XYZ file of C-alpha atoms in Angstrom:
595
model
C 25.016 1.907 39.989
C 23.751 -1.718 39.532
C 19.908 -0.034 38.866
C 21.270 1.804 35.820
C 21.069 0.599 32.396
C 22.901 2.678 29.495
C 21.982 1.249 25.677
C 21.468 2.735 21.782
C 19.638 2.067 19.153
C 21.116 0.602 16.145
C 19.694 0.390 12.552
C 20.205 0.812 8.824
C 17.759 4.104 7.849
C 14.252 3.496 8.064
C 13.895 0.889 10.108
C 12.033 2.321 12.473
C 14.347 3.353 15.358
C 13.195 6.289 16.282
C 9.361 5.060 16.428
C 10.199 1.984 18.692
C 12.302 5.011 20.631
C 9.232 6.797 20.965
C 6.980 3.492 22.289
C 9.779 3.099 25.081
C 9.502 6.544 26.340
C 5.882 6.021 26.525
C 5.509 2.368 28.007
C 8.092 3.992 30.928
C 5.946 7.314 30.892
C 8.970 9.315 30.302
C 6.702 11.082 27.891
C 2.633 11.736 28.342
C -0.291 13.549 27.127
C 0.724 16.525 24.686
C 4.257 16.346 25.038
C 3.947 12.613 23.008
C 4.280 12.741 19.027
C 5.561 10.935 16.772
C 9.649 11.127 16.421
C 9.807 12.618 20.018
C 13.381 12.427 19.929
C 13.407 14.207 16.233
C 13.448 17.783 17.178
C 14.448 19.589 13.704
C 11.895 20.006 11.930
C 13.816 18.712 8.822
C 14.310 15.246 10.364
C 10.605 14.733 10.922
C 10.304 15.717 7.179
C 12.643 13.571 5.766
C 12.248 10.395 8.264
C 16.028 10.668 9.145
C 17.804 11.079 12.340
C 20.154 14.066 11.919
C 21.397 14.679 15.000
C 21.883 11.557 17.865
C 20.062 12.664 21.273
C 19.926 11.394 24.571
C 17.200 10.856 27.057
C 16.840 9.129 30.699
C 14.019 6.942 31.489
C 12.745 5.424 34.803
C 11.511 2.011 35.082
C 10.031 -0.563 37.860
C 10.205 -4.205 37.652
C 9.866 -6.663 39.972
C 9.301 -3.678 42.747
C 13.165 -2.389 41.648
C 13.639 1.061 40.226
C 15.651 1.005 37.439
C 17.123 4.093 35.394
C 18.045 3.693 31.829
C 19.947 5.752 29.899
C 18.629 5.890 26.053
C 21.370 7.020 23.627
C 19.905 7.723 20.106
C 21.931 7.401 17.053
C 21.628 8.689 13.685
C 21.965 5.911 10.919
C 23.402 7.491 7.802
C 26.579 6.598 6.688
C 28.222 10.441 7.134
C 27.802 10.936 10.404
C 29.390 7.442 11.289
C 31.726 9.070 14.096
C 28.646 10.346 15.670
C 27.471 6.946 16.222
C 30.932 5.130 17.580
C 30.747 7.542 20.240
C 27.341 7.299 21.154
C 28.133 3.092 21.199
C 31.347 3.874 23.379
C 29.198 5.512 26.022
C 26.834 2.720 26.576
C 26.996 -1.422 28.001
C 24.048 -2.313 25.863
C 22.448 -2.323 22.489
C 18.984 -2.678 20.769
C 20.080 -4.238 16.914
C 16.763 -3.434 15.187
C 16.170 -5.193 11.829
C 12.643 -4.556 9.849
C 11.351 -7.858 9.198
C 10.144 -6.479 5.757
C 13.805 -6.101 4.424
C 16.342 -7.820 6.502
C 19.632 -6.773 7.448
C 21.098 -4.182 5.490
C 24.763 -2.168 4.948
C 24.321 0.120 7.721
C 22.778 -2.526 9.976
C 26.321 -4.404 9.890
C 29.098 -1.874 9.847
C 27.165 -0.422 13.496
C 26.680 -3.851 14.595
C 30.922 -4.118 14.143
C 31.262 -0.928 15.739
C 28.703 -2.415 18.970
C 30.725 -5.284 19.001
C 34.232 -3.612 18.828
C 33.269 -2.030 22.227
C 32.315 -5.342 23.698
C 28.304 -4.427 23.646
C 25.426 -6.984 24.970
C 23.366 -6.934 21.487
C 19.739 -7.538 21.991
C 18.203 -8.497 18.613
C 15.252 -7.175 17.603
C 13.060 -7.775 14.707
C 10.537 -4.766 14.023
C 7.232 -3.986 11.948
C 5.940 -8.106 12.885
C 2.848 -6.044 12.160
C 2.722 -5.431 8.507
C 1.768 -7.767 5.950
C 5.123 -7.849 4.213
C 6.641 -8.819 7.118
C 8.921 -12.205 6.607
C 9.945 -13.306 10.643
C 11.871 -16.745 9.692
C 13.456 -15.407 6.506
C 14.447 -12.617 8.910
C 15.473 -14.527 11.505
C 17.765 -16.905 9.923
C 19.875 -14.178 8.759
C 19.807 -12.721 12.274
C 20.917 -15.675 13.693
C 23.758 -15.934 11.506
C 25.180 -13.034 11.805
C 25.071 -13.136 15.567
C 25.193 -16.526 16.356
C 22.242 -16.417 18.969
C 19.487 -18.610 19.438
C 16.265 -18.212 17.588
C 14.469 -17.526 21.144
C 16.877 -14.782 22.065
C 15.388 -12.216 19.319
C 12.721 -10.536 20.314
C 9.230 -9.851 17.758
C 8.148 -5.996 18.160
C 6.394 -3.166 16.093
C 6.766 0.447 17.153
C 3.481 1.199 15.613
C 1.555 -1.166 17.615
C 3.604 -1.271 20.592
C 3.793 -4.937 20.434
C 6.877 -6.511 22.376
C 8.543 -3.244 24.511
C 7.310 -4.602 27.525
C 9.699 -7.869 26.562
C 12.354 -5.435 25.320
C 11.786 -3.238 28.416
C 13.033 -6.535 30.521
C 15.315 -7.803 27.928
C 17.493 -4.322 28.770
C 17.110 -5.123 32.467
C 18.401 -8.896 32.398
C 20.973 -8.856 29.670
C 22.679 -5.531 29.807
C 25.031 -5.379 32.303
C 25.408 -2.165 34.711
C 27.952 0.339 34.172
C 31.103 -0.540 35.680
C 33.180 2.115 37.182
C 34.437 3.634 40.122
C 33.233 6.357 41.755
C 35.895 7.423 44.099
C 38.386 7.268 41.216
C 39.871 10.557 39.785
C 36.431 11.786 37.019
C 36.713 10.685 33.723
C 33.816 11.795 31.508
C 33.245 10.884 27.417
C 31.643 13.843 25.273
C 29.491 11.679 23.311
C 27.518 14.322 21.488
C 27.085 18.474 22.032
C 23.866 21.018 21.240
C 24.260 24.847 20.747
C 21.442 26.927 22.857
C 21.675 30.309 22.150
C 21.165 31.798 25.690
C 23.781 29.312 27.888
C 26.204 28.368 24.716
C 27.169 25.054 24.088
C 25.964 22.211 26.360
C 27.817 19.122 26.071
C 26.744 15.306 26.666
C 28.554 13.093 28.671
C 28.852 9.822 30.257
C 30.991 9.394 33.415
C 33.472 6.542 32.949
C 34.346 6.553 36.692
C 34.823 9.528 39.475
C 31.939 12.015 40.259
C 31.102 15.565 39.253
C 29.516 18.035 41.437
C 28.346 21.213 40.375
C 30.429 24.357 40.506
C 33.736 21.674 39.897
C 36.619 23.121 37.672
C 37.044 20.905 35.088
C 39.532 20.213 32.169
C 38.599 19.158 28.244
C 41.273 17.108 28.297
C 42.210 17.314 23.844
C 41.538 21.181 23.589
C 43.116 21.108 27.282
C 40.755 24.278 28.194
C 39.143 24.407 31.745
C 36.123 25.667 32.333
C 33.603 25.390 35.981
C 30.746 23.274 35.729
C 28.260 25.773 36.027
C 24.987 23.593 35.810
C 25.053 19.485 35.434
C 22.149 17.166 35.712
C 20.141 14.896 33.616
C 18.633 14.664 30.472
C 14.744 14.153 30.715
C 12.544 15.053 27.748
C 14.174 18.780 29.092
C 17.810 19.340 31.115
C 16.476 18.505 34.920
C 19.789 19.960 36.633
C 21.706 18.102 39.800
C 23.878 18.831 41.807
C 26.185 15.864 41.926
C 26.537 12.978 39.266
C 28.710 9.819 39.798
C 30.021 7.173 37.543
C 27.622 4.984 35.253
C 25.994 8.563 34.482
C 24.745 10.058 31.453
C 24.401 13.970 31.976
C 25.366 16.992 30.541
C 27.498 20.072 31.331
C 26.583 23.569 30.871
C 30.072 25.856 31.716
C 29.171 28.951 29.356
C 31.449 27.858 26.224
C 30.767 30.008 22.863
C 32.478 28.283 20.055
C 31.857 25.164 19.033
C 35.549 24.022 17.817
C 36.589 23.935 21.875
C 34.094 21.315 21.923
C 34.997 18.207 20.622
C 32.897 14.781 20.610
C 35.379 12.021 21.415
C 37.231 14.557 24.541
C 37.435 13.584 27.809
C 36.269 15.586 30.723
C 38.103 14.987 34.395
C 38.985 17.222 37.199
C 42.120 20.099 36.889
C 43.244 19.045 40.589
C 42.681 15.325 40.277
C 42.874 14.722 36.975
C 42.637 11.088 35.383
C 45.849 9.146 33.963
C 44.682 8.796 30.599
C 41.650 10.132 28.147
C 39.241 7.422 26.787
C 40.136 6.105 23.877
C 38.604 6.670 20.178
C 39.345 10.003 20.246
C 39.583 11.355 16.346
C 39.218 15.036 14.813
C 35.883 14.763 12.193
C 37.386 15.175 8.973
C 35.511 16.908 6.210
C 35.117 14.739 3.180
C 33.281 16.388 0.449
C 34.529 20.216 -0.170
C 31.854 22.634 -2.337
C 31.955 26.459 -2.444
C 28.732 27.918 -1.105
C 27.895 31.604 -2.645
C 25.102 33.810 -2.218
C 22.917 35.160 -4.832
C 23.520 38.584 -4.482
C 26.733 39.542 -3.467
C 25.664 42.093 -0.726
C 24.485 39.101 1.252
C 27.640 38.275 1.821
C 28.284 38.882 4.886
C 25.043 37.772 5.934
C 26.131 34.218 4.604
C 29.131 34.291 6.826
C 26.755 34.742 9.969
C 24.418 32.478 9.070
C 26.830 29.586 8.732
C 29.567 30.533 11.997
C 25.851 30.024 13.853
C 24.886 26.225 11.852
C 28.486 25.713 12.938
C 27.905 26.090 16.625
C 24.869 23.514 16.003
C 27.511 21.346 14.238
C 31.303 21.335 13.963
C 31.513 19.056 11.480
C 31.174 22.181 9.273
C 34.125 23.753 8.162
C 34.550 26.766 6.442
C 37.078 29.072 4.914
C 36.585 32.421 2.577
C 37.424 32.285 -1.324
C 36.068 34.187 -4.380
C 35.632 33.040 -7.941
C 35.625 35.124 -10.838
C 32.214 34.116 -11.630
C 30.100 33.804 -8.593
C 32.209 36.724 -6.241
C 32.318 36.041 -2.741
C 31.815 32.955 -0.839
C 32.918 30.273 1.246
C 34.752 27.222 0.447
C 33.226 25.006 3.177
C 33.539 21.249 4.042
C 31.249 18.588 4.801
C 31.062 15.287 5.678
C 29.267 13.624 2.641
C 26.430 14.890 0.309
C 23.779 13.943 2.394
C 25.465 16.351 5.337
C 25.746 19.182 2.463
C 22.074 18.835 1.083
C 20.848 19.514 5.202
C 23.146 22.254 5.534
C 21.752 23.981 2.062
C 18.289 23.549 3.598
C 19.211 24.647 6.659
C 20.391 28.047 5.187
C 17.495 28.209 3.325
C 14.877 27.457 6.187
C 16.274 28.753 9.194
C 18.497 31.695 8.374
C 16.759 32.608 5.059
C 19.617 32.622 2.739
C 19.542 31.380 -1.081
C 22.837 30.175 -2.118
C 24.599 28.589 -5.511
C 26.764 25.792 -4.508
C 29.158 25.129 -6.670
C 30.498 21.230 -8.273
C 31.281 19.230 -5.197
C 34.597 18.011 -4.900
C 37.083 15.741 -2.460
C 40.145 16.465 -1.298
C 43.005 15.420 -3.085
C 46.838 15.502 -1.544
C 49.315 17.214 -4.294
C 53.264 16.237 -4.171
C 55.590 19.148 -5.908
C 58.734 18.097 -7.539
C 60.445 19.777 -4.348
C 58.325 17.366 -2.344
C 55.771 19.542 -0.449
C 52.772 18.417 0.108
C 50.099 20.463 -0.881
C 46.169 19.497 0.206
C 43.950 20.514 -2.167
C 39.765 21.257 -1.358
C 39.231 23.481 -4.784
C 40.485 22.858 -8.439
C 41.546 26.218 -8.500
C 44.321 25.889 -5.981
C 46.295 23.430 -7.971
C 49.847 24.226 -8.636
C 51.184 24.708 -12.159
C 51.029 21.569 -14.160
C 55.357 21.418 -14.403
C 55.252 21.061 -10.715
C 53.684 18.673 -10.064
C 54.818 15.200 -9.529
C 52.117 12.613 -8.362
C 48.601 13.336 -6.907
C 46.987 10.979 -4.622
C 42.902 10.762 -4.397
C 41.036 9.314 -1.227
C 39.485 5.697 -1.775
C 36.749 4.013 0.463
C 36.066 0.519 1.188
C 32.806 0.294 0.724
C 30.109 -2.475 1.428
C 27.186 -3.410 -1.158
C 24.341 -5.235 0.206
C 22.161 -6.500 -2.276
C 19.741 -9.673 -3.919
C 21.500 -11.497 -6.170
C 19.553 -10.285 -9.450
C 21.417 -7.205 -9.259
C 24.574 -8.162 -9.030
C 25.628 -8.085 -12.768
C 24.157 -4.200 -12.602
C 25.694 -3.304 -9.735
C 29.369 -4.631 -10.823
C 29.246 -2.640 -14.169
C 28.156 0.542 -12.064
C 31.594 0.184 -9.605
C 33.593 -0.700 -12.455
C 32.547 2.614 -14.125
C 33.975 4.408 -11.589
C 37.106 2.928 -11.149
C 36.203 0.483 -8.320
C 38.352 -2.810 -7.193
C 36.600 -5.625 -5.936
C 37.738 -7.327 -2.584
C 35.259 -10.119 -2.240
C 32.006 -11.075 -2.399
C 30.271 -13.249 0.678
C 26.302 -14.887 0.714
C 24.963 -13.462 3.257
C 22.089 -16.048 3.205
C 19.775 -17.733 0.388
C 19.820 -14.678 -2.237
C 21.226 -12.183 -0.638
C 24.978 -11.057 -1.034
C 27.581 -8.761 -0.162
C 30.085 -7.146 -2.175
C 33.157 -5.747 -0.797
C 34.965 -2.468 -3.116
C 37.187 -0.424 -2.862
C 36.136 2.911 -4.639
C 37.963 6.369 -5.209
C 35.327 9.069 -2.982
C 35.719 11.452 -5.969
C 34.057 9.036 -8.286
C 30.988 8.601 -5.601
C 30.043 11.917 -4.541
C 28.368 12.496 -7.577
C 25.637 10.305 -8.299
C 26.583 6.781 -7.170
C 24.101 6.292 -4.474
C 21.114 7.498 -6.314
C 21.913 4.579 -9.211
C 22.720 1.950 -6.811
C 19.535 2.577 -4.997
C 17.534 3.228 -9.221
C 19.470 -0.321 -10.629
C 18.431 -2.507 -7.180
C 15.265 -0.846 -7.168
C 15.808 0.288 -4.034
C 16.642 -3.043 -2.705
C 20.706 -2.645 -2.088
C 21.914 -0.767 0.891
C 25.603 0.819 0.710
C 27.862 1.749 3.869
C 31.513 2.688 3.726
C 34.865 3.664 5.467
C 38.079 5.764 4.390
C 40.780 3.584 3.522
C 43.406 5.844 2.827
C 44.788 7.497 -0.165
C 46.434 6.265 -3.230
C 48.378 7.851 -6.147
C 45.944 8.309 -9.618
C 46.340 9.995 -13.093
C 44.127 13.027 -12.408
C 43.962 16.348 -14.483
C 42.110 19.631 -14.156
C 39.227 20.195 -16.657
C 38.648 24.055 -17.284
C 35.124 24.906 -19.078
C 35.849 28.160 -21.575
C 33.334 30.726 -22.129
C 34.393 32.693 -25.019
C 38.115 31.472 -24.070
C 37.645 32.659 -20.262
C 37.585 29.985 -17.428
C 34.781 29.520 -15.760
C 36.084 28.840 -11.978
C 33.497 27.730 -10.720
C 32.603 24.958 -13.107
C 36.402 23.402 -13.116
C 36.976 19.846 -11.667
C 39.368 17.655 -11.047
C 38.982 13.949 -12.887
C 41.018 10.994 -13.809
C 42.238 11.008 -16.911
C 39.687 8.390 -18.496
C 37.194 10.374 -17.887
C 37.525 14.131 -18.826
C 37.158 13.948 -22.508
C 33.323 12.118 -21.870
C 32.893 14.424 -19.096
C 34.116 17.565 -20.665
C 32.089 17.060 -23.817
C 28.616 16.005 -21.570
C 29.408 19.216 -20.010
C 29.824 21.581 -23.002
C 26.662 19.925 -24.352
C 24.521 20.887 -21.054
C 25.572 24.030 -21.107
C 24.687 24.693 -24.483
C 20.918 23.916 -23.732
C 21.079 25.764 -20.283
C 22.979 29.269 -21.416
C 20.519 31.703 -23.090
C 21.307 32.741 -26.494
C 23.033 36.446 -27.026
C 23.611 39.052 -29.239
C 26.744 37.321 -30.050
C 28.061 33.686 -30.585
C 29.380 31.951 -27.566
C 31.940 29.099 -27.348
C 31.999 26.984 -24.863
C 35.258 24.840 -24.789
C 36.042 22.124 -22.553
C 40.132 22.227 -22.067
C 42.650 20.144 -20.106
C 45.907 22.533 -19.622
C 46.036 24.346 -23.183
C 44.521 21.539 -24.853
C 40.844 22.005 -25.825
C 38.853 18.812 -26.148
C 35.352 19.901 -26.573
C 33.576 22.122 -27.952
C 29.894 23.401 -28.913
C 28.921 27.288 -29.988
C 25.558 28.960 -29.081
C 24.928 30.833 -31.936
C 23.735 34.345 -31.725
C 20.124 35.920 -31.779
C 20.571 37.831 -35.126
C 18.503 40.269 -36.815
C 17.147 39.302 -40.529
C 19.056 42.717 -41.866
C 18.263 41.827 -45.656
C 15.080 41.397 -45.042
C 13.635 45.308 -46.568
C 16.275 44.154 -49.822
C 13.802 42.377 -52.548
C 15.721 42.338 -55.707
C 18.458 44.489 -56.272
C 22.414 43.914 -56.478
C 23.676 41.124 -53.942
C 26.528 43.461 -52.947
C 23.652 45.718 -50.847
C 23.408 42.350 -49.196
C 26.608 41.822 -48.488
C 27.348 45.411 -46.947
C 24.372 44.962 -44.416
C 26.352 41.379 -43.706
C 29.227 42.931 -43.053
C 27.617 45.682 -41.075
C 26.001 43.019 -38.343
C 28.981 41.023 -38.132
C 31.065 44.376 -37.254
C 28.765 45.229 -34.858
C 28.679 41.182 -33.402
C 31.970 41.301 -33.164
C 32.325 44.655 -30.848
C 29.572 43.175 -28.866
C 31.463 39.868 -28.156
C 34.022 42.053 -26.768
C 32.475 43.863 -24.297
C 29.794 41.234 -23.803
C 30.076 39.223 -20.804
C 28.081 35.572 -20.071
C 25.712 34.777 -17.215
C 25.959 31.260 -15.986
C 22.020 30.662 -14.567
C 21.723 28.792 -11.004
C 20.356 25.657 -13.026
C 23.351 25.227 -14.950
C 25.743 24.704 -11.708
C 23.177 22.216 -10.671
C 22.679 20.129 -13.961
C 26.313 20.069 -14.028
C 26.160 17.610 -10.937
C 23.177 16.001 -12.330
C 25.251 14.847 -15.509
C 24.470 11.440 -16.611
């Protein structure tokens, strides 16, 4: 156990994690010849697209120094904001942790809220300052704000690029002296953490784990300790580049366990694994269900595909249970599924998913959060869709999820920045300098009022230069209504929302303008109304493709005018009855895109 070394990576996005990654598994020939490419531990092919990590991974590397063999455990984390769970479990499984800040742009949102989490669970931080090899690069700006966040000494950080390679053999022993070895006890009763789980569709799903203390040997019957299901360990080993099995692993571990599970909700990252006979006192702690924070409806384009849909997302859900799910129709889309994610970057990967791997096109309706209803009777009713809201007369008080959110940004864009979180309701806490013009602002923020478009105007006002992170903080009562879009005085399901008060006659009025531009013309005029309750607030009317009828009268009395008229509007006015009105694909997306 004292030869083993378990550490992550932690970064804000883009600072080159997963290259450095990729430089350690080479330096420690973990990975060689054809096997090596860039973002080795980037598997989907939409991570390697986008730059992002998706999905954390794990991988074991062996390493000599000083004539000792030395086996480190490299726990990769993905650095977006939604899958924030993800990465406080993949920090509670290890003793160690890189901090890697680009020396181009300094420390950023993300870069502190993980460094928290690291330091929460009593991690050895090694600081590192990457890309010392581009031009932009600015080490003692860099380094000054290193060393006060940490409060380390100048000589402790170490200088690296992942392009170049420069500085892993110093981070290599960095990991060896500073990071302690895992301490546990391997005669103890087993007590595994799940720290992350993959779906393979021939052996089902194979879970991660680090052993806290006892040892596992293959063919063990074992308990999931939260879903309190047992299963026998039907293969364990290691994780190299591929599974290598084993047939016994003891404490200080990282391995995984294959024991022929099908669904992905038994499961859970965060469990605890130990023995049925000999089973530990207590799980490890940290253990939390993912919520679901964003709610859209996802429907197919034809409604025959239906069914197809449904397949196609119960299999992305046994890739990842974050995804959740549940059947609902609307009047004007038909069937589909009323599913929930865990922020909009999570729901734009799961609409490309569909697309790329299963094939499927789908209309995705106005994202939405979830909002906690109280009747007069005082039920509580959670609501994911503006559709299931109770009658108006019931209703006494509706509370709306808020965030506490953390801006980090140069102090020229403060002013900007201010006026954007004030537009959508936000509360400021405090404000800190973070070092010479560099601050950080400190809001709390209803999550209705971000899911939108806040993080594309943060990152358009700061030109790109602020970086935003955040955390639930609860829910709090608000003055919310439900906005109903009319066509020809029916609702349109599909395009209803839920908004505070302030802003539905703006928003209701943007809306019936869009539409206007987006709806083809008919044979008939159209209204489209924007109404709260029975009130109607909005309105604009796409007139009707007519028919110059008087054109073969030159001359002659007006009434043979008239009659032709009156002749069209008869026949308008039949038409508007049995007509019905196509909402295109582009207008549910410019909806979301209203500015």
């Amino acid at each position: 156990m004292n030869n083993i070394r378990n550490f992550c990576i932690i970064a804000h996005i883009d600072h080159g994690k997963s290259t450095l990654a990729d430089r350690l598994l080479e330096f420690t020939n973990t990975v060689a010849g054809k096997e090596m490419q860039a973002q080795v531990l980037d598997n989907m092919e939409l991570e390697r697209e986008r730059g992002i990590t998706i999905k954390s991974h794990a991988i074991q590397m062996n390493y000599r120094l000083h004539g000792e063999e030395y086996i480190f455990n490299l726990i990769d984390t993905p650095g977006h904001v939604d899958f924030s769970y993800e990465v406080s479990r993949s920090i509670a499984a290890c003793e160690g942790a890189l901090l890697i800040v680009d020396a181009t742009q300094g420390i950023q949102a993300q870069t502190i809220s993980n460094l928290y989490m690291a330091i929460e669970h009593d991690l050895e931080i090694i600081p590192v300052m990457n890309k010392m090899d581009m031009d932009s690069a600015m080490p003692e700006e860099v380094e000054d704000q290193i060393v006060e966040l940490l409060g380390c000494k100048p000589e402790e950080i170490i200088r690296a690029s992942g392009k170049t390679g420069m500085g892993v053999d110093e981070i290599l022993e960095a990991i060896v002296s500073r990071v302690p070895a895992p301490k546990g006890d391997p005669e103890a009763p087993l007590q595994c953490l799940i720290f992350d789980s993959v779906f393979n569709s021939f052996r089902g799903i194979i879970a991660y784990f680090k052993i806290e203390n006892g040892t596992i040997n293959k063919g063990d019957l074992v308990k999931f300790v939260n879903t309190e299901k047992e299963y026998y360990a039907e293969e364990i080993g290691i994780l190299k580049l591929d599974m290598s099995p084993a047939k016994t692993l003891s404490a200080g571990n990282v391995g995984y366990i294959i024991s022929g599970i099908k669904t992905s909700k038994e499961v859970k990252v965060g469990d605890t694994i130990t023995h049925v006979k000999r089973p530990c006192p207590k799980s490890i702690e940290g253990f939390q269900e993912v919520k679901p924070m964003v709610f859209a409806g996802v429907y197919p384009i034809e409604t025959e595909d239906f069914e197809d849909l449904r397949a196609s997302i119960e299999k992305l859900q046994l890739n990842d249970a974050s995804l959740t799910f549940e059947a609902e129709s609307s009047v004007a889309l038909g069937f589909g599924f009323r599913c929930g994610f865990l922020g909009m970057l999570h729901m734009e990967i799961i609409q490309e998913r569909l697309d790329r791997e299963f094939d499927m096109s789908v209309i995705t309706t106005v994202p939405n959060v979830s909002y906690k209803v109280y009747t007069k009777k005082n039920e509580l009713i959670e609501v994911h869709n503006p559709a299931g809201l109770p009658d108006i007369v019931m209703i006494d008080r509706i509370e709306e999820p808020y965030i506490r959110a953390s801006i980090i940004t140069r102090t020229d864009y403060i002013g900007q920045i201010m006026t954007l979180c004030l537009g959508k309701r936000g509360e400021l806490i405090k404000q800190d300098y973070i070092s010479g013009n560099r601050m950080e602002l400190i809001y709390d923020l209803p999550l209705g009022e971000i899911v939108f478009d806040f993080y594309d105007r943060l990152k358009s006002i700061s030109k790109g230069y602020a970086s935003f992170d955040y955390h639930t903080n609860g829910y709090r009562p608000s003055k919310l209504v439900k906005l109903d879009i009319l066509l020809n005085g029916e609702p349109v399901d599909a395009l209803s929302s839920l908004i505070h008060v302030d802003n539905a006659v703006s928003l209701g009025r943007r809306m019936c303008e869009k539409l206007k531009e987006l709806i083809p013309r008919q044979q008939f005029d159209i209204a489209i109304q924007g109404a709260i309750g029975a009130k109607i607030i909005a309105r604009e009317t796409i007139k009707a493709v007519r028919k110059d009828v008087t054109a073969k009268c030159y001359g002659g009395d007006i009434t043979r005018k008239r009659k032709l008229l009156e002749k069209q509007k008869k026949g308008k006015k039949r038409m508007k009855q049995i007509g019905s009105v196509e909402v295109p694909q582009k207008a549910f997306l410019a909806v979301l895109k209203l500015d």
